[in-house]
Coordinates of N, CA and C in Angstrom, one line a residue:
X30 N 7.9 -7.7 25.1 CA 6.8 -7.6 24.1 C 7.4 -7.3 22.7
X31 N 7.1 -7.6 21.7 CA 7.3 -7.6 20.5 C 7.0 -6.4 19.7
X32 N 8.1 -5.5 19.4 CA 8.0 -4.3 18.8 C 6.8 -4.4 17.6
X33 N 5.8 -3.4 17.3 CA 5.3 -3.3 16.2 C 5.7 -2.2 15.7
X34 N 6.3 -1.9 14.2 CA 6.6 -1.2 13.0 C 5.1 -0.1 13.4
X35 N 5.5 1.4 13.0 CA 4.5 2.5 12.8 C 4.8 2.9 11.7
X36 N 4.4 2.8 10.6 CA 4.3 2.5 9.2 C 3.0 3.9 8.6
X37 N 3.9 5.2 8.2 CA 3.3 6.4 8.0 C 3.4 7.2 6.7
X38 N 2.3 7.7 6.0 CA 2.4 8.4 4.9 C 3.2 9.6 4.4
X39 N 3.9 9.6 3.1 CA 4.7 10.4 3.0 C 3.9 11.2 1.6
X40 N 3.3 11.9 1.4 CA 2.5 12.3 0.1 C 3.2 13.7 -0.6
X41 N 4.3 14.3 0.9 CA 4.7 15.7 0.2 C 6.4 15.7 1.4
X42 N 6.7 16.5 0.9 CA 8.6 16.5 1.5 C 7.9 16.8 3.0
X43 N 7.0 18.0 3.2 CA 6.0 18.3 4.0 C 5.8 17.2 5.7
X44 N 5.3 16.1 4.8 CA 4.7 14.9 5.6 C 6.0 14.1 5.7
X45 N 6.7 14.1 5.1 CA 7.8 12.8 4.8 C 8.0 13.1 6.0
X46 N 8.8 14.5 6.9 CA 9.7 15.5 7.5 C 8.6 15.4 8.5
X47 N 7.4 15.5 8.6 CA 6.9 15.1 9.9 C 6.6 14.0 10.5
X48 N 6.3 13.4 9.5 CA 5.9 11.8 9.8 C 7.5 11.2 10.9
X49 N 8.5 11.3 10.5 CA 10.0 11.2 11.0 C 10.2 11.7 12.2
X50 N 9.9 12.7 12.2 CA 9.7 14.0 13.7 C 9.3 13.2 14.4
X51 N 8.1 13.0 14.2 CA 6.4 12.0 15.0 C 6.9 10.9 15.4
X52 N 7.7 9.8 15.3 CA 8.3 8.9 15.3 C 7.9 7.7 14.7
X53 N 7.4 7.8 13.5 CA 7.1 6.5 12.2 C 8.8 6.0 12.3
X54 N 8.6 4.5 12.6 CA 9.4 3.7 12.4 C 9.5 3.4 10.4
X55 N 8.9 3.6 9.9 CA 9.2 3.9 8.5 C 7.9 4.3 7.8
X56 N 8.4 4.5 6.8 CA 7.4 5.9 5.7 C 7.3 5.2 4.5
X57 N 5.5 5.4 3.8 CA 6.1 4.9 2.4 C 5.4 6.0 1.3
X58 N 6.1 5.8 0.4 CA 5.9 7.2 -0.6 C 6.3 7.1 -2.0
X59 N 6.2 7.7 -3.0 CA 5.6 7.4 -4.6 C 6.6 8.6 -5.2
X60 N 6.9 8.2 -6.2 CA 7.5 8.7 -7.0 C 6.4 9.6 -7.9
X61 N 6.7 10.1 -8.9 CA 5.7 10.7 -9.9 C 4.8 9.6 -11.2
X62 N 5.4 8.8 -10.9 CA 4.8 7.6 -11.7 C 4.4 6.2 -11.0
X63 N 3.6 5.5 -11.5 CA 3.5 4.2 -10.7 C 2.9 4.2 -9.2
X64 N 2.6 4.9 -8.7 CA 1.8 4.8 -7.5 C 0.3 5.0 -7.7
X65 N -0.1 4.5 -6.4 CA -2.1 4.7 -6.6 C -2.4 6.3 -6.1
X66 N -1.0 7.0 -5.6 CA -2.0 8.3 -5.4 C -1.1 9.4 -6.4
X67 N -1.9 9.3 -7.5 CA -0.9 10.3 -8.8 C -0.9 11.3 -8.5
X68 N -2.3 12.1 -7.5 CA -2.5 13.3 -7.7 C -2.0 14.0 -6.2
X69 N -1.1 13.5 -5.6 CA -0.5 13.8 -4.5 C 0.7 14.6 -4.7
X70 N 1.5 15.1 -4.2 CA 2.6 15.6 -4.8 C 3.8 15.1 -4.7
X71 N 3.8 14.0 -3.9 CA 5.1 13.2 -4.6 C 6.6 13.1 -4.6
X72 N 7.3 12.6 -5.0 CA 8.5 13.1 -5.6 C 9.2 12.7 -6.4
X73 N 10.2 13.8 -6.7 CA 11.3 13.4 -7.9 C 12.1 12.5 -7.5
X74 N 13.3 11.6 -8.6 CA 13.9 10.6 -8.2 C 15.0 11.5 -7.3
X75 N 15.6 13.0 -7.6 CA 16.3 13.5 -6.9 C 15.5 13.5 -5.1
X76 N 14.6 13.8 -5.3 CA 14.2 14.0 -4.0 C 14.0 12.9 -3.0
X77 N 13.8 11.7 -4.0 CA 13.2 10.4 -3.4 C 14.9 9.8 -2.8
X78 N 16.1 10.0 -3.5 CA 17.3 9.7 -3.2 C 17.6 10.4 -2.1
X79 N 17.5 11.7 -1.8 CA 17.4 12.5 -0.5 C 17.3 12.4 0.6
X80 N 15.6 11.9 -0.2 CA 14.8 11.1 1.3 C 15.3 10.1 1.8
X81 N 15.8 8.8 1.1 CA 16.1 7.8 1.6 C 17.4 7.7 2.7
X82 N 18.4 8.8 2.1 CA 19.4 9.1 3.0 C 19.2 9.6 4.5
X83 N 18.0 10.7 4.2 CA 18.2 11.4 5.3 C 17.1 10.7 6.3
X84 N 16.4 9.5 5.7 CA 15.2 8.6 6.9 C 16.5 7.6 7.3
X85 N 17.3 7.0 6.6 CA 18.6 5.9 7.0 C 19.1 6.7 8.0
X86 N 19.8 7.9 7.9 CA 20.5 8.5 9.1 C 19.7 8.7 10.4
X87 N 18.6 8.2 10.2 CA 17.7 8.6 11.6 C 17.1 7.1 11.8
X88 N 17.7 6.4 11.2 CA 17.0 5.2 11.7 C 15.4 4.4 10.8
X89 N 15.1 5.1 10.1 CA 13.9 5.1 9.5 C 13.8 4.4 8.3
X90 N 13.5 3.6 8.2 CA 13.1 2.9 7.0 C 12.1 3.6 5.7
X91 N 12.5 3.2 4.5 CA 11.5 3.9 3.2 C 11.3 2.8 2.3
X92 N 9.8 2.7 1.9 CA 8.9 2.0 1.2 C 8.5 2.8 0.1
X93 N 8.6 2.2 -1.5 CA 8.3 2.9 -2.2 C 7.0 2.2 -2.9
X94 N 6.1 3.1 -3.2 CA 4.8 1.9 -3.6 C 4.7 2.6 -5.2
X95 N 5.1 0.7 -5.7 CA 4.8 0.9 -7.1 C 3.8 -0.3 -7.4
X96 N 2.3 0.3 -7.0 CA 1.3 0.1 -6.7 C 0.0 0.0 -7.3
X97 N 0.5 0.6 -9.0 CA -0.6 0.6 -10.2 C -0.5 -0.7 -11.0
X98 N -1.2 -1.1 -11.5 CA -1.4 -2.3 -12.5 C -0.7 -1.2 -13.7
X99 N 0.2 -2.5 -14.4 CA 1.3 -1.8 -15.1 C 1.1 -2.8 -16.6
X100 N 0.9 -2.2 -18.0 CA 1.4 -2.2 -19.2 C 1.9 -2.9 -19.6
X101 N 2.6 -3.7 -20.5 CA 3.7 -4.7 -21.0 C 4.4 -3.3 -21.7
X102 N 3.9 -2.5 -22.4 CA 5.0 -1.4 -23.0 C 4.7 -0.4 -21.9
X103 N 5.1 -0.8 -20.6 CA 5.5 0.6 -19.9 C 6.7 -0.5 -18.9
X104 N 6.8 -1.4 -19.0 CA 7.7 -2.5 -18.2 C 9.4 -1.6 -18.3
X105 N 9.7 -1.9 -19.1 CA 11.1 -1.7 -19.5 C 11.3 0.0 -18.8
X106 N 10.4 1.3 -18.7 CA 10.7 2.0 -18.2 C 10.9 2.1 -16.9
X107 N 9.7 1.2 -16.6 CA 9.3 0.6 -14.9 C 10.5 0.3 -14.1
X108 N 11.3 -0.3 -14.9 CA 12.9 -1.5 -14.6 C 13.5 -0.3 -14.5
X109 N 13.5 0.5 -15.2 CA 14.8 1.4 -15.0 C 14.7 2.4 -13.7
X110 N 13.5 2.6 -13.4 CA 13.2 3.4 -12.2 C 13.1 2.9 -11.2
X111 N 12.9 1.7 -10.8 CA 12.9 0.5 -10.0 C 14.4 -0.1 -9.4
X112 N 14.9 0.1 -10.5 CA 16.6 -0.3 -10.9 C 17.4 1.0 -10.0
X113 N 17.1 1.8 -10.6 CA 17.3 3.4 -9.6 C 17.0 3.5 -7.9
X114 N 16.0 2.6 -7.3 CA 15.5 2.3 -6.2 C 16.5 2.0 -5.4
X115 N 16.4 0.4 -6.3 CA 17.2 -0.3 -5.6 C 18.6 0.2 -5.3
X116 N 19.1 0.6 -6.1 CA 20.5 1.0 -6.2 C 20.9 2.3 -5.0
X117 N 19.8 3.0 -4.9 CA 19.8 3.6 -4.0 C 19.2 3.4 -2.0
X118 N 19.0 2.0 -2.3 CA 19.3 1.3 -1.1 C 18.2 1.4 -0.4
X119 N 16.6 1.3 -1.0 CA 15.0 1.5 -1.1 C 15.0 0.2 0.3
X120 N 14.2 0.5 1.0 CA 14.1 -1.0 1.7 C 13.2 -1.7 1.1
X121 N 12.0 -1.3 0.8 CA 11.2 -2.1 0.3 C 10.2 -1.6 -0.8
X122 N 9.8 -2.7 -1.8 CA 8.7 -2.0 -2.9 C 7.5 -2.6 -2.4
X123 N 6.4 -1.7 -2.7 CA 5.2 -2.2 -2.4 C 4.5 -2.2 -3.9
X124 N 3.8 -3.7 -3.9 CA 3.7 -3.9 -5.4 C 2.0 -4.1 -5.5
X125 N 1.7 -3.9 -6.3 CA 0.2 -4.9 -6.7 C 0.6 -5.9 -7.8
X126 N 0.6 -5.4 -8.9 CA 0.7 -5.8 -10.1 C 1.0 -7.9 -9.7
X127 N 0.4 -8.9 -9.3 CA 1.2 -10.0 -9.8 C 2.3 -10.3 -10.3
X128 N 2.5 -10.1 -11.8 CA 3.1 -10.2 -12.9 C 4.7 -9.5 -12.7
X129 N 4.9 -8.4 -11.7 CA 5.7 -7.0 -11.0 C 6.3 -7.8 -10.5
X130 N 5.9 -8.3 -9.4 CA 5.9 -9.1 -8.1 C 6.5 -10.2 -8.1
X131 N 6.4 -11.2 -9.2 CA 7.2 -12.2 -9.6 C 8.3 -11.7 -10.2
X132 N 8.6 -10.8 -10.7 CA 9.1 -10.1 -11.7 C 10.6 -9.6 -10.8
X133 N 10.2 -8.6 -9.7 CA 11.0 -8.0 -8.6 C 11.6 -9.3 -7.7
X134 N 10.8 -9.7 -7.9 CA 11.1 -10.9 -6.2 C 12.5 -11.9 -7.2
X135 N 12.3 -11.9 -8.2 CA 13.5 -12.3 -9.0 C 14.6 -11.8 -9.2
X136 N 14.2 -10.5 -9.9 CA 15.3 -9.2 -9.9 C 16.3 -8.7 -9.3
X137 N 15.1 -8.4 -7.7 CA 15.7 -7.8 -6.6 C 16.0 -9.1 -5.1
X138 N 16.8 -10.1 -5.3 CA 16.7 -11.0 -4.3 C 17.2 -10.4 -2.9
X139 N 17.6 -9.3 -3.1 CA 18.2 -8.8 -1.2 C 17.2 -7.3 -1.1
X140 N 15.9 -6.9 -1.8 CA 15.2 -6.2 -1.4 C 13.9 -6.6 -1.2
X141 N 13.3 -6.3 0.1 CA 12.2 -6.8 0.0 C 11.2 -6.4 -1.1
X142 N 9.8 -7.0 -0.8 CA 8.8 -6.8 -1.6 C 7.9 -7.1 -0.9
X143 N 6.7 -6.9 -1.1 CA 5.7 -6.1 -0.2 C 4.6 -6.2 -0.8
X144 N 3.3 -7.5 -0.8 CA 2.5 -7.1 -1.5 C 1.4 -6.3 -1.2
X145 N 0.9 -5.3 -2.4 CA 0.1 -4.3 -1.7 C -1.3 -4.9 -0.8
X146 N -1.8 -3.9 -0.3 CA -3.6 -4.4 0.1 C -4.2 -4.4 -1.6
X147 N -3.7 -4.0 -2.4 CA -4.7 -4.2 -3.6 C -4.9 -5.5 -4.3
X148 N -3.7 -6.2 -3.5 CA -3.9 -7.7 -4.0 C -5.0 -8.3 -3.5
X149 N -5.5 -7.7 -2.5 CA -6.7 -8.6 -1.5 C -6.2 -9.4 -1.0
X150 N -5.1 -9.7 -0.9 CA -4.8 -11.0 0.1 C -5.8 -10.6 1.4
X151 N -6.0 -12.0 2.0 CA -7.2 -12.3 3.0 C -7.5 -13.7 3.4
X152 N -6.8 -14.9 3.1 CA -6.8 -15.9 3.5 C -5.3 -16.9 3.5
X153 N -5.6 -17.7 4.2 CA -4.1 -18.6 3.9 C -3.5 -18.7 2.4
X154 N -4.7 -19.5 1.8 CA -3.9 -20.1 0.8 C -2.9 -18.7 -0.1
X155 N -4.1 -17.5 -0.1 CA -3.6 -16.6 -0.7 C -1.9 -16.5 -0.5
X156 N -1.5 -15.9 1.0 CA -0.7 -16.0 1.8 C 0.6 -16.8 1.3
X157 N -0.1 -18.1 1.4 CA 0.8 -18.9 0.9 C 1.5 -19.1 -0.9
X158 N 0.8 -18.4 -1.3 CA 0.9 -18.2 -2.8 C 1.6 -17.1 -2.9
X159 N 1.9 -15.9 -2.4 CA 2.5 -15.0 -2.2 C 3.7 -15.3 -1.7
X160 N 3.8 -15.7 -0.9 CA 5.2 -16.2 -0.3 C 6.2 -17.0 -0.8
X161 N 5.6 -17.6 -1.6 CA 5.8 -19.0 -3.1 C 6.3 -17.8 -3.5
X162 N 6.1 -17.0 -4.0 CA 6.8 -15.7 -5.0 C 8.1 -15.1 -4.6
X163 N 8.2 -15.2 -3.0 CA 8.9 -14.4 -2.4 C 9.0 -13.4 -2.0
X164 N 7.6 -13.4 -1.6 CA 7.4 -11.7 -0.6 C 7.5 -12.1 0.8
X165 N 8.3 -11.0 0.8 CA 8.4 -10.8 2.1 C 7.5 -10.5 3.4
X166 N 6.2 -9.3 2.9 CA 5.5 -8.8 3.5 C 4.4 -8.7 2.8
X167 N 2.8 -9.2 3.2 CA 2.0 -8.7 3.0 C 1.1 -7.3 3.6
X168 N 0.5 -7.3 2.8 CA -0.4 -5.8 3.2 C -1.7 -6.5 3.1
X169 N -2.2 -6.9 4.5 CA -3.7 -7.4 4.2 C -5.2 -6.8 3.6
X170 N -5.6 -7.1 2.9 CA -7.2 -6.7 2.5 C -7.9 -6.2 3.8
X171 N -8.2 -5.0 3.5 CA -9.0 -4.1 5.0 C -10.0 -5.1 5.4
X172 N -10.9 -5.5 5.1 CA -11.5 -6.7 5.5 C -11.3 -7.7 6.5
X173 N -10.0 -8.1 6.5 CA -9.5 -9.2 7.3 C -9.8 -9.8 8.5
X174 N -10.4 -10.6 9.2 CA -10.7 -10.7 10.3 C -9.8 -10.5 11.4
X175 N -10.1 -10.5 12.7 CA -9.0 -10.6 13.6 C -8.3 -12.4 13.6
X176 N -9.1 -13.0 13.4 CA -9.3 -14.5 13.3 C -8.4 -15.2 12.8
X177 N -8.7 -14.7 11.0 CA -7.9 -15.0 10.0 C -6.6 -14.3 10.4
X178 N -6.5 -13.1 10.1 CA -5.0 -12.9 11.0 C -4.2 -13.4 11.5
X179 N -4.1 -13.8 12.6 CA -4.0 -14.7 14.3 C -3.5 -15.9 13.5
X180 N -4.6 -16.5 12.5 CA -3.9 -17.8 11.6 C -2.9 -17.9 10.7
X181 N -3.1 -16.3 10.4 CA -1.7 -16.4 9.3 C -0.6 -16.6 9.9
X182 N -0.2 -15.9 11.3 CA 0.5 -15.3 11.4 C 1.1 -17.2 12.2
X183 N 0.1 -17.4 12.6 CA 0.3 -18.8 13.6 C 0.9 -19.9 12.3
X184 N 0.5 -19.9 11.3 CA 0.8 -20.6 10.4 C 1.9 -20.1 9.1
X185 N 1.9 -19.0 8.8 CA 2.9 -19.1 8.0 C 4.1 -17.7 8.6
X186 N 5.5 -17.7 8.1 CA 6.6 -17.4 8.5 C 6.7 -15.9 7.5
X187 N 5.6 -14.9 7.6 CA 6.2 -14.1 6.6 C 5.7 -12.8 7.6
X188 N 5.7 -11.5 7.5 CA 5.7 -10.4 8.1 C 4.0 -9.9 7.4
X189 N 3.3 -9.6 8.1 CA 2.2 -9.3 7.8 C 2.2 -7.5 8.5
X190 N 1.3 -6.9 7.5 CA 1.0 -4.8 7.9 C -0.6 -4.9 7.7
X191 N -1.1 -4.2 8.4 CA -2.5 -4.0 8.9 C -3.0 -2.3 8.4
X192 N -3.7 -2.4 8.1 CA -4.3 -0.2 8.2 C -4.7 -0.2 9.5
X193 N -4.5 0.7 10.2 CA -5.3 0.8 11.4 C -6.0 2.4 11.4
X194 N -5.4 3.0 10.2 CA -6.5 4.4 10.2 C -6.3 4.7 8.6
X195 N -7.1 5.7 8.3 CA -7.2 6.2 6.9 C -8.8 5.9 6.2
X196 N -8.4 6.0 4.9 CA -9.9 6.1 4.4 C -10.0 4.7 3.6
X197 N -11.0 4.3 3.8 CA -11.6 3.3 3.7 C -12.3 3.0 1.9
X198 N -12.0 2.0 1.1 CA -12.6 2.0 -0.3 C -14.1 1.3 -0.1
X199 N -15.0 1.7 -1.2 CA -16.4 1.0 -1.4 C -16.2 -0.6 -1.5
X200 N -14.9 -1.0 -2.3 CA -14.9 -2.2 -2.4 C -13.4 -3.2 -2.1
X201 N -13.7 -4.4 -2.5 CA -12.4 -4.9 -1.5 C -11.4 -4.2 -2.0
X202 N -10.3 -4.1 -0.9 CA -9.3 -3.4 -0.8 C -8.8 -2.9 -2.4
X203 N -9.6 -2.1 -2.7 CA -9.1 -1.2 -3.8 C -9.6 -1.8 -5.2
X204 N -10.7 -2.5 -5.2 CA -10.5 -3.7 -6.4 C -11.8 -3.0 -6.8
X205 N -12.3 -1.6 -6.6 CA -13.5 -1.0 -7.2 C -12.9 -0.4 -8.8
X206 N -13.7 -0.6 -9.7 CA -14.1 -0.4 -11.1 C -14.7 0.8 -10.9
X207 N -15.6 1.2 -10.4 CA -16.5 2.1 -10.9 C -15.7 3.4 -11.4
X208 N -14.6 3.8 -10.9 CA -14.1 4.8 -11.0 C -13.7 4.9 -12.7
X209 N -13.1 3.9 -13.5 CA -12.9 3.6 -14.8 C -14.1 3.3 -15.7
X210 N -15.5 3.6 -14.8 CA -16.6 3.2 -15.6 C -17.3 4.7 -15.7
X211 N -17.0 5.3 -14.8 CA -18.0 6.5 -14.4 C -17.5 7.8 -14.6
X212 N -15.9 7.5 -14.4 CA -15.2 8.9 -14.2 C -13.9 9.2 -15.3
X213 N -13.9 7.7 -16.2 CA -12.8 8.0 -17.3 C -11.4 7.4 -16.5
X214 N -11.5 7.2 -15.0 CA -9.9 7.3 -14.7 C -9.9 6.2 -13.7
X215 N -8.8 5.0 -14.0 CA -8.9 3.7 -13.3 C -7.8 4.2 -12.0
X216 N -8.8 3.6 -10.7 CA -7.7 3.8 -9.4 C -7.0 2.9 -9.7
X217 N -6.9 1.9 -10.3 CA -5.7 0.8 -10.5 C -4.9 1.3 -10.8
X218 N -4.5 2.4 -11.8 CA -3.9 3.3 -12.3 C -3.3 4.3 -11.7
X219 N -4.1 4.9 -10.1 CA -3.9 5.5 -9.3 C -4.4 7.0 -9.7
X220 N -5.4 6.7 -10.5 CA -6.3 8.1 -10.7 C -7.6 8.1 -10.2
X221 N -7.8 7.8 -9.3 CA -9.6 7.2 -8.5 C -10.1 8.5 -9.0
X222 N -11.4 8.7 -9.4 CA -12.6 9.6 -9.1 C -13.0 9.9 -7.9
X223 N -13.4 9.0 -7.0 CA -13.7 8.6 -6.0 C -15.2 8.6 -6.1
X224 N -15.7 7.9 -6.7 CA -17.4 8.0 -7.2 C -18.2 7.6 -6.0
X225 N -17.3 6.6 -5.3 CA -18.4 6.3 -4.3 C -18.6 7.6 -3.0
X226 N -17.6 8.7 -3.0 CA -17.8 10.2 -2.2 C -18.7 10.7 -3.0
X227 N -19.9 10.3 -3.5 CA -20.7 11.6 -4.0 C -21.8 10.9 -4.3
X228 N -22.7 12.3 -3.8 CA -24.8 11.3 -3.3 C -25.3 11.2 -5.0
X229 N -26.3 10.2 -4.0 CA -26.6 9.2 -5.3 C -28.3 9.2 -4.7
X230 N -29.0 9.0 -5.6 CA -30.1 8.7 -5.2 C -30.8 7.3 -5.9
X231 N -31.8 6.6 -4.6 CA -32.3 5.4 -5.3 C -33.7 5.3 -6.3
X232 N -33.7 6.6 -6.0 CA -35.1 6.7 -7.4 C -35.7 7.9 -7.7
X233 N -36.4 8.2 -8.8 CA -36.5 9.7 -9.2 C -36.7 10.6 -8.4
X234 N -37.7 10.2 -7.5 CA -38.5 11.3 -6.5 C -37.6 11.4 -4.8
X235 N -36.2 10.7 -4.9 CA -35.3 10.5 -3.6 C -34.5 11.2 -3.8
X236 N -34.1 12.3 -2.3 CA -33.1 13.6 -2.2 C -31.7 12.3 -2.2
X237 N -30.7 12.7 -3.1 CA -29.5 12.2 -3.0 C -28.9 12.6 -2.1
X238 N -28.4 11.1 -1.3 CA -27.3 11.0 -0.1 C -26.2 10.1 -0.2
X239 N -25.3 10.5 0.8 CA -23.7 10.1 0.3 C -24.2 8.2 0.8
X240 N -25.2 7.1 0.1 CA -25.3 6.0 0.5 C -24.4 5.0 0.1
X241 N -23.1 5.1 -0.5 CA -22.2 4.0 -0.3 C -20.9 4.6 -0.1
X242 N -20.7 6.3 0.6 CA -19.5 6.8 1.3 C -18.9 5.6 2.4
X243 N -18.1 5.1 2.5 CA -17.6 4.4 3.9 C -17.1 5.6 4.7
X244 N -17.3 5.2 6.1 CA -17.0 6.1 7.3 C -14.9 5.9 6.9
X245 N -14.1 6.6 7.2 CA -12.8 6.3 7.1 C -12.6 4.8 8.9
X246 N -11.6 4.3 8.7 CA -11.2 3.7 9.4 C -10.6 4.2 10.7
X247 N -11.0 3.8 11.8 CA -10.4 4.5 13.2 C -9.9 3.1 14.0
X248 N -8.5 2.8 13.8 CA -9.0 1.3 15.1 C -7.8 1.6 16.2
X249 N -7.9 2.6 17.0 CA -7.9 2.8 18.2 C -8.1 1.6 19.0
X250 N -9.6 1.7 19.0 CA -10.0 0.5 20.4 C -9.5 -0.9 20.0
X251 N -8.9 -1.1 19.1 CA -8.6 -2.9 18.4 C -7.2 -3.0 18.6
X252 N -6.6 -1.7 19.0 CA -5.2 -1.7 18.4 C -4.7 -3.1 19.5
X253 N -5.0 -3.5 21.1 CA -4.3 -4.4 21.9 C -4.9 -5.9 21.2
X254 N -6.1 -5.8 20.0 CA -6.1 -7.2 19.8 C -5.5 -7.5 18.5
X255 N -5.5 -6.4 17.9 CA -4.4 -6.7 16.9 C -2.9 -6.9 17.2
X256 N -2.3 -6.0 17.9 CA -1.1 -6.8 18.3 C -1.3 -8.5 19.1
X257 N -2.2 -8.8 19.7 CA -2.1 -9.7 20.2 C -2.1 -11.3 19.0
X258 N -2.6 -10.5 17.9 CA -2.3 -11.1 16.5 C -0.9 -12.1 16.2
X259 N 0.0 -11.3 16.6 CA 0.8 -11.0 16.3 C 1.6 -9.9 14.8
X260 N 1.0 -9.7 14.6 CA 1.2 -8.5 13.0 C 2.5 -8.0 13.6
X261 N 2.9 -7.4 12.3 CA 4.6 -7.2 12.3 C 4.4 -5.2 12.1
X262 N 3.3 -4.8 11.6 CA 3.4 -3.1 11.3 C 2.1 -2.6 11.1
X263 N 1.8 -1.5 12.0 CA 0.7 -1.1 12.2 C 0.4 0.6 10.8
X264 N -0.1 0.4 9.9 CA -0.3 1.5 8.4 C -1.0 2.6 8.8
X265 N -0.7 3.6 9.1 CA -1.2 4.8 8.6 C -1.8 5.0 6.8
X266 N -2.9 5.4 6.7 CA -3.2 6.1 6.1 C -3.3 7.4 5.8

């Protein structure tokens, strides 16, 4: 049977150090800049260097998600922290940005790249356009069928990662606005509000309730049809 990847969050030295314990076949985690969860605690490049040594000596792979839609005048600092990555022997980046992605998949020809779920990828062609770039690995749109899946995987040659728990966005895989309309601060950015966690009511005289909260994601009971997919890494959130 075909190994699947356990692919687990690293948000503090904390989690990195248990997630490893637990036995995540690899971990992915954010630097203080460029990731979608800013307000996590993160780490320094010193620490992020640390980490990568001490997950390699155990076998564990490290994912670093530079994840935010990025600036034309923030690029060149981007490079140099990215450049630091690599150099330190990062397995893989996890990208959104398009523009990044073409960018890295150039740069970095012997590390992978990874495009995020924020891309929404969700169908072939997508798939196939991606891979035109030279990614290695997508991160599918939470949406995805079991269906569509099964096809990618039957039809094209690239490594595909699934969420199988964590919290769940209002809109496709992360592509919600509201947070930059309502709260001042774009999750593209990796500063969500999280507007859609908080009751709302549909008219003057209606008690406000949490009506577009999503339940978080649990897929326990799917996990044998998802492997039967064939998918290459099952995501913790």
């Amino acid at each position: 049977m075909k190994k699947i990847e356990l692919l687990a969050p690293a948000g503090s030295k904390e989690a990195f150090t248990a997630a490893i314990n637990a036995g995540a076949n690899a971990v992915f985690m954010a630097g203080h800049k460029y990731g979608a969860r800013a307000f996590a605690e993160n780490f320094t490049e010193d620490d992020l260097k640390d980490a990568i040594t001490y997950a390699h000596l155990r076998g564990v792979a490290v994912f670093i998600v530079v994840n935010t839609l990025t600036f034309d005048n923030e690029v060149e600092e981007l490079l140099k922290y990215t450049d630091f990555l690599v150099q330190n022997n990062v397995d893989a980046l996890i990208v959104q940005d398009i523009g990044l992605i073409s960018l890295f998949c150039n740069r970095y020809p012997d590390t992978a790249i990874h495009a995020s779920t924020q891309v929404n990828a969700h169908n072939i062609n997508h798939i196939k356009f991606l891979k035109g770039l030279g990614v290695k690995r997508v991160i599918l749109a939470r949406e995805t069928s079991l269906e569509v899946i099964k096809e990618i995987k039957e039809k094209i040659d690239i490594e595909i990662e699934v969420f199988i728990h964590g919290a769940l966005c209002y809109s496709y895989s992360g592509q919600c606005l509201m947070s930059s309309m309502f709260g001042g601060r774009s999750g593209n950015r990796g500063r969500c509000a999280q507007p859609c966690r908080m009751p709302y009511a549909l008219g003057t005289n209606d008690k406000a309730k949490y009506i577009i909260s999503p339940k978080d994601i649990c897929s326990l009971d799917l996990i044998p049809d998802l492997m039967d997919t064939g998918i290459d890494s099952f995501k913790i959130e």
